């Protein structure tokens, strides 16, 4: 379905940094401070909804390698505060952690009845072959659409469900993939919605803290139980393992299994997503993974690591009890996983 009825209420645009607005300096690319004016000038001859720039209240624009979980909460707070005044929101952000921020917002703003679109660029606005203007334009149209109240990620003419997107296995010219969910829409001057079912809207608890720490580490030949204990002892409130695509982890290593048992017995969640972007975690499919499940490891089905990490962070910040976290982590809250 093509959607061109742009609402008259403005789109709230938030510039947080990233390549999109960068300029060269003697020390390498740095975020510019005058991006809003330049971005609007670049759209002068394109049809777009009215734009109103909002201060994201996250400090000066940054490269997205400096994004922290506290930043996600601040962004969500600002968007929520302004929700009544805007048709939707576009967040300009670096691409390296864009899928983490988009996923985090999908949980933190699960009850919002407005579209939020995160986007960035491969090359800075104004440079030859920059995709910044096109991505911004597509983001504005997606944020203006009444068709949608999800958090989306716009890139290269596609609107992806943000908590299904990942930059991890992308190609240089198409950095984001969404291996388990088709694009919600495509954009070529107008937005063409696909017939994807909307994400569920489950009532989710509000957050009470912002400082939950989720540690993530891959499973690899030789990983030790001691490594898991050390990560837990570093102050992590939950551990997310990137597990082997089929057999999950070393279920025959008694100390590794024991480490999971000890950690979960103390109320620290240990969860797993697949190392394969097309994969899904199936605990118990191979007998070797059964001891891991028995020790308390929970599977994240086909979630991206970005969705899994931010979902754990959100659930911990909502102070959800351990048993309920293990249940909700494997449930489809906002379109982030395919229920089995
Ligand atoms: N350095 C950039 C960042 O902020 C990369 C990008 O935006 O594409 O993530």
mmCIF file of C-alpha atoms and ligand atoms in Angstrom, residues 16-22 29 31 62-67 93-98 119-123 155 167 175-176, ligand 1:
data_model
loop_
_atom_site.group_PDB
_atom_site.id
_atom_site.type_symbol
_atom_site.label_atom_id
_atom_site.label_comp_id
_atom_site.label_asym_id
_atom_site.label_seq_id
_atom_site.Cartn_x
_atom_site.Cartn_y
_atom_site.Cartn_z
ATOM 1 C CA UNK A 16 22.605 12.710 18.151
ATOM 2 C CA UNK A 17 25.689 12.438 15.921
ATOM 3 C CA UNK A 18 27.203 9.823 13.621
ATOM 4 C CA UNK A 19 28.700 9.912 10.136
ATOM 5 C CA UNK A 20 25.484 11.494 8.824
ATOM 6 C CA UNK A 21 26.509 14.897 10.169
ATOM 7 C CA UNK A 22 30.280 14.546 10.284
ATOM 8 C CA UNK A 29 35.856 12.806 11.071
ATOM 9 C CA UNK A 31 30.333 15.439 14.344
ATOM 10 C CA UNK A 62 28.793 12.028 19.282
ATOM 11 C CA UNK A 63 30.116 9.149 17.278
ATOM 12 C CA UNK A 64 27.948 6.170 18.097
ATOM 13 C CA UNK A 65 30.797 4.169 19.606
ATOM 14 C CA UNK A 66 30.338 6.455 22.623
ATOM 15 C CA UNK A 67 26.663 5.600 23.079
ATOM 16 C CA UNK A 93 22.505 8.534 14.891
ATOM 17 C CA UNK A 94 25.759 6.787 14.009
ATOM 18 C CA UNK A 95 25.319 3.472 12.272
ATOM 19 C CA UNK A 96 27.661 1.359 14.377
ATOM 20 C CA UNK A 97 25.284 1.129 17.318
ATOM 21 C CA UNK A 98 22.108 2.222 15.533
ATOM 22 C CA UNK A 119 18.625 6.418 10.743
ATOM 23 C CA UNK A 120 22.180 7.336 9.820
ATOM 24 C CA UNK A 121 24.360 7.475 6.738
ATOM 25 C CA UNK A 122 27.285 5.709 5.111
ATOM 26 C CA UNK A 123 28.816 9.018 3.997
ATOM 27 C CA UNK A 155 18.471 2.692 5.540
ATOM 28 C CA UNK A 167 24.819 -4.073 11.184
ATOM 29 C CA UNK A 175 25.113 -2.271 6.088
ATOM 30 C CA UNK A 176 21.910 -3.433 7.753
HETATM 31 N N1 LIG B 1 31.382 6.526 13.267
HETATM 32 C C1 LIG B 1 30.073 6.348 12.887
HETATM 33 C C2 LIG B 1 29.163 6.108 14.071
HETATM 34 O O1 LIG B 1 28.902 7.069 14.741
HETATM 35 C C3 LIG B 1 29.795 5.378 11.827
HETATM 36 C C4 LIG B 1 28.529 5.772 11.179
HETATM 37 O O2 LIG B 1 27.784 6.599 11.618
HETATM 38 O O3 LIG B 1 28.245 5.196 10.137
HETATM 39 O O4 LIG B 1 28.711 5.010 14.291
#
